[in-house]
mmCIF file of C-alpha atoms in Angstrom:
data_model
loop_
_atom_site.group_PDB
_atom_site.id
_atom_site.type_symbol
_atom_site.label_atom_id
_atom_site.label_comp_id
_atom_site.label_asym_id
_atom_site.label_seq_id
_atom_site.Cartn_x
_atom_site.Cartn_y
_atom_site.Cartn_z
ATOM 1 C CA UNK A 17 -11.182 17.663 3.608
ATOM 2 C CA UNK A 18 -11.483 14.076 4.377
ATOM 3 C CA UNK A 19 -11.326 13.101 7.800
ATOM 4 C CA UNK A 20 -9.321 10.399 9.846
ATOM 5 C CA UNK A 21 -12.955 8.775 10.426
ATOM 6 C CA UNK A 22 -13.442 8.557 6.889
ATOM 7 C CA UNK A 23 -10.371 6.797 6.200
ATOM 8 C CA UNK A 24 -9.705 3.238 6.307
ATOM 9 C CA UNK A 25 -6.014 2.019 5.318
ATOM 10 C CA UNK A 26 -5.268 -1.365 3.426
ATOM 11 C CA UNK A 27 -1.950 -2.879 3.451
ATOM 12 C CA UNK A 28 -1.572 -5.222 0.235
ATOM 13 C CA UNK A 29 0.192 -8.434 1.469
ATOM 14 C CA UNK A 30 -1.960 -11.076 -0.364
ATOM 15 C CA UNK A 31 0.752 -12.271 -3.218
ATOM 16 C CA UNK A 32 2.496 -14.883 -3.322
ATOM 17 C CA UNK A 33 6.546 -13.895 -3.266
ATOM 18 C CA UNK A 34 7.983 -15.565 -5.992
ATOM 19 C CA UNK A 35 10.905 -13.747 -6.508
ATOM 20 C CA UNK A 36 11.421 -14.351 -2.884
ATOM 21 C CA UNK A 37 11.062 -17.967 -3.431
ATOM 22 C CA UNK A 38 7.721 -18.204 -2.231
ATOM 23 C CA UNK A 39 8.003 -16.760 0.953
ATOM 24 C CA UNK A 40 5.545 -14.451 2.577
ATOM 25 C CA UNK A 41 7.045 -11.072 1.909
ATOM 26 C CA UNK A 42 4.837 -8.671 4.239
ATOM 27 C CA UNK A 43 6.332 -11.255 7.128
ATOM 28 C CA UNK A 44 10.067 -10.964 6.196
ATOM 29 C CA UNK A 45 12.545 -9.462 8.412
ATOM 30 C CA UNK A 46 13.619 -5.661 8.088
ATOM 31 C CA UNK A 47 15.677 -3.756 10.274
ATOM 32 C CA UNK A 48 14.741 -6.129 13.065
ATOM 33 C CA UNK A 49 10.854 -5.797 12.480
ATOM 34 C CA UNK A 50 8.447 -7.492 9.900
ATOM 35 C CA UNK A 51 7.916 -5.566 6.795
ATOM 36 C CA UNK A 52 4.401 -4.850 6.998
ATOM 37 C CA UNK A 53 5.364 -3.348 10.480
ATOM 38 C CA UNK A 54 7.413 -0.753 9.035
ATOM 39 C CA UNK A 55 4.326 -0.073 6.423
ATOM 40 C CA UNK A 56 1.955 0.147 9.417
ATOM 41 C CA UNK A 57 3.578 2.541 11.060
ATOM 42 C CA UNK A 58 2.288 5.162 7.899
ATOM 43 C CA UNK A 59 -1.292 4.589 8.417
ATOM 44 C CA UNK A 60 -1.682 3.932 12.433
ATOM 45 C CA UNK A 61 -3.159 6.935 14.070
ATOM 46 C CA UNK A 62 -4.107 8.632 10.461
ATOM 47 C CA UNK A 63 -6.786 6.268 9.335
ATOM 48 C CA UNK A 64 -9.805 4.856 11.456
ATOM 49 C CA UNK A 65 -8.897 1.310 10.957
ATOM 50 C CA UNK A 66 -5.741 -0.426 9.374
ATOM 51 C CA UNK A 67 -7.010 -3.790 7.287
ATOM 52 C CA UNK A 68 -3.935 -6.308 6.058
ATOM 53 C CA UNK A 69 -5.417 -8.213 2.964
ATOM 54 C CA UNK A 70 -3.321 -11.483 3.631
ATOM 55 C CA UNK A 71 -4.281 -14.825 2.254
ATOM 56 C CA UNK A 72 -1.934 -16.670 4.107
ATOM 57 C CA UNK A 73 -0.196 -16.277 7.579
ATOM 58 C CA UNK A 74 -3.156 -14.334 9.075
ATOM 59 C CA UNK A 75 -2.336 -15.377 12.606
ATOM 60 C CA UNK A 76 0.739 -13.622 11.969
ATOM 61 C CA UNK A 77 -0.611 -10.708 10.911
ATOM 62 C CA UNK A 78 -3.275 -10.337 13.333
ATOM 63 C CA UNK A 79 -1.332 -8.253 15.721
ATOM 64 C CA UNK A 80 -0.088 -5.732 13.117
ATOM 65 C CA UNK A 81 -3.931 -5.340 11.938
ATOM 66 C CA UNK A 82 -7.178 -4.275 13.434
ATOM 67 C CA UNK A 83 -8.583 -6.982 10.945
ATOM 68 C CA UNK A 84 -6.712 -9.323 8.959
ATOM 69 C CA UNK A 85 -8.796 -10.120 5.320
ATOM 70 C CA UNK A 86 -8.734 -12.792 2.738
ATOM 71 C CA UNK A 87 -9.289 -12.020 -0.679
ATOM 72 C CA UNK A 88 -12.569 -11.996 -1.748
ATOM 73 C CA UNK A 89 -12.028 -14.505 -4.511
ATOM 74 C CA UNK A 90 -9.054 -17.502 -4.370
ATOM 75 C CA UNK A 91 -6.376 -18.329 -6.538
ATOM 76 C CA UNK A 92 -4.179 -15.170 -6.227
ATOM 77 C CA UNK A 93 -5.667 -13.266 -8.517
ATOM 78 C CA UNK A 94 -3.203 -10.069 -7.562
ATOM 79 C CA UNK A 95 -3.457 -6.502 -6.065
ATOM 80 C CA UNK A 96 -6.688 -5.594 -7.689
ATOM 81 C CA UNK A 97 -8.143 -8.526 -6.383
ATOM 82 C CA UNK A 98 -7.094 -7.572 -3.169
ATOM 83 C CA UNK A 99 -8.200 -4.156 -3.763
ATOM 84 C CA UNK A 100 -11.560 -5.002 -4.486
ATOM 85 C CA UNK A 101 -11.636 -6.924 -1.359
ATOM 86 C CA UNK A 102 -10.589 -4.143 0.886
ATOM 87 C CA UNK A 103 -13.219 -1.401 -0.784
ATOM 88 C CA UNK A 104 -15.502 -4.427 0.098
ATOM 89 C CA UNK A 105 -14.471 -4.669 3.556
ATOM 90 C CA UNK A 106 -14.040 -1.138 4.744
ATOM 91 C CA UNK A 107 -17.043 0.423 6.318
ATOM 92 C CA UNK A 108 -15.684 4.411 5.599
ATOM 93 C CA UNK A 109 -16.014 6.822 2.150
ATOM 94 C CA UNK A 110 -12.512 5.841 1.616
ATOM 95 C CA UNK A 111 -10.211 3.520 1.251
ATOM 96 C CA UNK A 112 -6.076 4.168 1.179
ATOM 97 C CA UNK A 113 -4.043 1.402 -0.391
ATOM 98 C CA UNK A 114 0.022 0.381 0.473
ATOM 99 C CA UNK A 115 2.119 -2.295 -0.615
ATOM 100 C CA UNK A 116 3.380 -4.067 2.443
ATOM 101 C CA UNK A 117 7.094 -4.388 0.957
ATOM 102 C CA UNK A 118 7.970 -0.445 0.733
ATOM 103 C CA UNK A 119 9.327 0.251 4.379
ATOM 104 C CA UNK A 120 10.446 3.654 3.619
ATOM 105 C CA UNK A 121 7.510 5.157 2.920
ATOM 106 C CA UNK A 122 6.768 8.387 3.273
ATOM 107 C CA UNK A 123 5.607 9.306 7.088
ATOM 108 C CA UNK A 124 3.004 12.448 5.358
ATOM 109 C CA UNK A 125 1.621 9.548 3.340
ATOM 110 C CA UNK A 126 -1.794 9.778 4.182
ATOM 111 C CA UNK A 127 -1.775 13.623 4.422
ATOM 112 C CA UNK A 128 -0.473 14.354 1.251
ATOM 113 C CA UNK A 129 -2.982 11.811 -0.722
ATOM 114 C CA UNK A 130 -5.864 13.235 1.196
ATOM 115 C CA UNK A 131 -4.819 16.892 0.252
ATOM 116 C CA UNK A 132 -4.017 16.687 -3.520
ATOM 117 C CA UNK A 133 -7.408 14.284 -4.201
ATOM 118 C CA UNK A 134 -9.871 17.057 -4.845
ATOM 119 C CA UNK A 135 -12.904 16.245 -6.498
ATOM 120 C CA UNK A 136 -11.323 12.927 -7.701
ATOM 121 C CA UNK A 137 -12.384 9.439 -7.057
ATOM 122 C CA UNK A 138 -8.901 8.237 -6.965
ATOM 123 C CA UNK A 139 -5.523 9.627 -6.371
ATOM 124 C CA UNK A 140 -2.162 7.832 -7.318
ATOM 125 C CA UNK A 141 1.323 8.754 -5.972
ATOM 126 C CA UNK A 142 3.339 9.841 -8.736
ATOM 127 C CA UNK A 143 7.164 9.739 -8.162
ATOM 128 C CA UNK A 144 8.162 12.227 -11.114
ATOM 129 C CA UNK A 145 8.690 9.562 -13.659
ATOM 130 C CA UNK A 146 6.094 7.084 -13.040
ATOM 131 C CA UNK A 147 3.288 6.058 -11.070
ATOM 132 C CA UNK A 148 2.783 3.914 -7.833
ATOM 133 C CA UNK A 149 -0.592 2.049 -8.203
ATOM 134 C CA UNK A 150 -0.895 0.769 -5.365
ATOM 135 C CA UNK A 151 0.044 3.555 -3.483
ATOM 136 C CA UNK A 152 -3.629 4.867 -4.069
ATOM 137 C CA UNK A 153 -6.950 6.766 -2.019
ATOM 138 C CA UNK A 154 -9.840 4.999 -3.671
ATOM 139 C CA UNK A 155 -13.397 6.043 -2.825
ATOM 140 C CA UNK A 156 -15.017 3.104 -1.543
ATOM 141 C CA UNK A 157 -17.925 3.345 -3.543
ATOM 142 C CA UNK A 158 -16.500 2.153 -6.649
ATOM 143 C CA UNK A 159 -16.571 -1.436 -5.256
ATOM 144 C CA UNK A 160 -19.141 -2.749 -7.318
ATOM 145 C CA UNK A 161 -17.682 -0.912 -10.458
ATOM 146 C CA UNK A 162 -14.093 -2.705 -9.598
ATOM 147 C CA UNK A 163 -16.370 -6.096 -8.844
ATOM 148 C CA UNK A 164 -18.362 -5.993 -12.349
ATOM 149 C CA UNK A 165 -14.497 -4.835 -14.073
ATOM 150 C CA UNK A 166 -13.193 -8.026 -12.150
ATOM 151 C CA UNK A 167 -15.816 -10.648 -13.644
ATOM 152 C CA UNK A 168 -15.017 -9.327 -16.759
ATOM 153 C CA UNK A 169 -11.300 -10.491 -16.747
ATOM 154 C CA UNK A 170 -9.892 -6.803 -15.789
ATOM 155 C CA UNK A 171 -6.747 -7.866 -13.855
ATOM 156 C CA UNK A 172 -4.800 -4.424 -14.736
ATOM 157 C CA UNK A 173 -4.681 -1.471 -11.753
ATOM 158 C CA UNK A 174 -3.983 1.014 -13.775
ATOM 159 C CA UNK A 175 -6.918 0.021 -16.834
ATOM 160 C CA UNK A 176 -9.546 0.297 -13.863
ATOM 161 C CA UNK A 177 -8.491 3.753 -12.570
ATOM 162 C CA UNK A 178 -8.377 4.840 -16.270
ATOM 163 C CA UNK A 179 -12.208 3.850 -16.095
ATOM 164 C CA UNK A 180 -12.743 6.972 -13.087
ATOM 165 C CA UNK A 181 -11.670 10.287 -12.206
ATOM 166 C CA UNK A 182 -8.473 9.811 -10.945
ATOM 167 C CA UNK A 183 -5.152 12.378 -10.296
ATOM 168 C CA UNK A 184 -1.800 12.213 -9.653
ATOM 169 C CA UNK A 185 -0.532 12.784 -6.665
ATOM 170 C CA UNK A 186 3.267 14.700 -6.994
ATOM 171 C CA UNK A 187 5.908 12.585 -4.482
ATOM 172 C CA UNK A 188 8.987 13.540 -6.772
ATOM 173 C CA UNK A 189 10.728 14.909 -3.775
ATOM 174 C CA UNK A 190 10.983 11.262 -1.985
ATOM 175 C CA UNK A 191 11.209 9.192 -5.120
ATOM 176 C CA UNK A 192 12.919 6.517 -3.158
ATOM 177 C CA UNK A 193 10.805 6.162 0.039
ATOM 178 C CA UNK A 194 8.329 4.125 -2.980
ATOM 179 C CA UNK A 195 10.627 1.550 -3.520
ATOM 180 C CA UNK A 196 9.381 -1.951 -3.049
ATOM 181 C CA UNK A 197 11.517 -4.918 -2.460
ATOM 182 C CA UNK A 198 11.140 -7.619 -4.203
ATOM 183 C CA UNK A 199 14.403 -9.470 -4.128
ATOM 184 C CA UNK A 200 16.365 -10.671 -0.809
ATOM 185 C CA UNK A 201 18.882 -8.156 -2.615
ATOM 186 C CA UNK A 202 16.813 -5.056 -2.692
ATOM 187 C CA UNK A 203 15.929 -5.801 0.839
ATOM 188 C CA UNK A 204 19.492 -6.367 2.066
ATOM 189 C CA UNK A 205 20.477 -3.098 -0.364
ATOM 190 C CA UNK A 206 17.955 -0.715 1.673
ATOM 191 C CA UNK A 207 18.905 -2.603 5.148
ATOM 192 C CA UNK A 208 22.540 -1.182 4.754
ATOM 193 C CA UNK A 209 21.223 2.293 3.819
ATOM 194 C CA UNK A 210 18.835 2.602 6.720
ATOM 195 C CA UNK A 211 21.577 1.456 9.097
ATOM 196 C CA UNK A 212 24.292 3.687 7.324
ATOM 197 C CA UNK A 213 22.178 7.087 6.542
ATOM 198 C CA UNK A 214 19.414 7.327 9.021
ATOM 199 C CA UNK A 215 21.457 8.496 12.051
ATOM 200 C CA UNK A 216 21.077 11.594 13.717
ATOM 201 C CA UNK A 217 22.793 14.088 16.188
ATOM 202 C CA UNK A 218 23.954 11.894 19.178
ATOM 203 C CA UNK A 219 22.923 9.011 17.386
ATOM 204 C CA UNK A 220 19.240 9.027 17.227
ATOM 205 C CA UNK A 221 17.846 6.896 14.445
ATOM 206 C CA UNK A 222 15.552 9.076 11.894
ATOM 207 C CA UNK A 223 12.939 7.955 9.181
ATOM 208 C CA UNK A 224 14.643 7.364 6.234
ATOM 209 C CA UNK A 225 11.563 9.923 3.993
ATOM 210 C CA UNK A 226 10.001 12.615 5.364
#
């Protein structure tokens, strides 16, 4: 079983929000808190070190982060870019990637990657009809496999894991806590369902996933 020290956790928040007009999405407000905090709040305490691959903002993100890094190449080159650059920059066996604009995730994240990986190099959450790529455990050792796939023009998650032995990882009970928002819309839409759904007895807010 893979440990907590053997776990480093990499929130994605390195793109550059055009459908939000350009804003920096891991930064924008949700339910009071930044994004990326709600995202954080999966890996903290689970992994040995949270890393936020930002290429902008990073003084903003430094708080949320226990280091804040840059992709390893400019120009915005997209997640696997910024996957690369966290296998790079993680010093454990393993690296587990999030999306910093899915604030419902599920709260067993880690867990439930960790247990359903077996002998694989890669696991992928799988929410019953199709998969989350960057919702992934990567073994860290594939770095210079992703690097070499990189140079040659590879710019497609899921052709690279298709390269390694990789599983799915069954989430079809919590098909919604893998939604990411990429519209002011889809952020306002979950907004109103956290504040109208997530109550408890006496009032006690509750996660909106398990």
């Amino acid at each position: 079983m893979i440990t907590r020290d053997e776990l480093t956790g990499l929130i994605l928040a390195g793109g550059q929000g055009r459908r939000m007009g350009g804003r920096d999405k891991g930064l924008e407000p949700f339910a009071g808190r930044p994004l990326v905090a709600h995202v954080r709040e999966r890996l903290a305490g689970r992994v040995a070190e949270v890393l936020i691959n930002a290429n902008r903002n990073a003084e903003a993100y430094a708080p949320l982060a226990d280091r804040v890094i840059l992709d390893a190449e400019g120009g915005f080159q997209g997640p696997l870019m910024g996957i690369y650059s966290g296998l790079r920059a993680a010093h454990t066996p393993w690296l587990l990637v999030v999306p910093c604009d899915s604030p419902a995730l599920p709260h067993d994240l880690v867990e439930r990657l960790v247990a359903d990986i077996g002998k694989c190099d890669i696991a992928v959450a799988f929410d019953g009809e199709r998969l989350h790529p960057v919702v992934a455990l990567i073994r860290t050792a594939l770095a210079d496999d992703l690097a070499a796939a990189l140079a040659d023009g590879e710019r497609k998650i899921d052709r690279w894991y298709a390269r390694h032995a990789w599983c799915r990882v069954d989430v079809s009970d919590c098909p919604d806590a893998f939604a990411n928002l990429n519209t002011d819309d889809e952020k306002q839409r979950l907004e109103r369902a956290l504040s109208e759904g997530a109550s408890g007895p006496g009032g006690k807010k509750e996660p909106l996933s398990p």
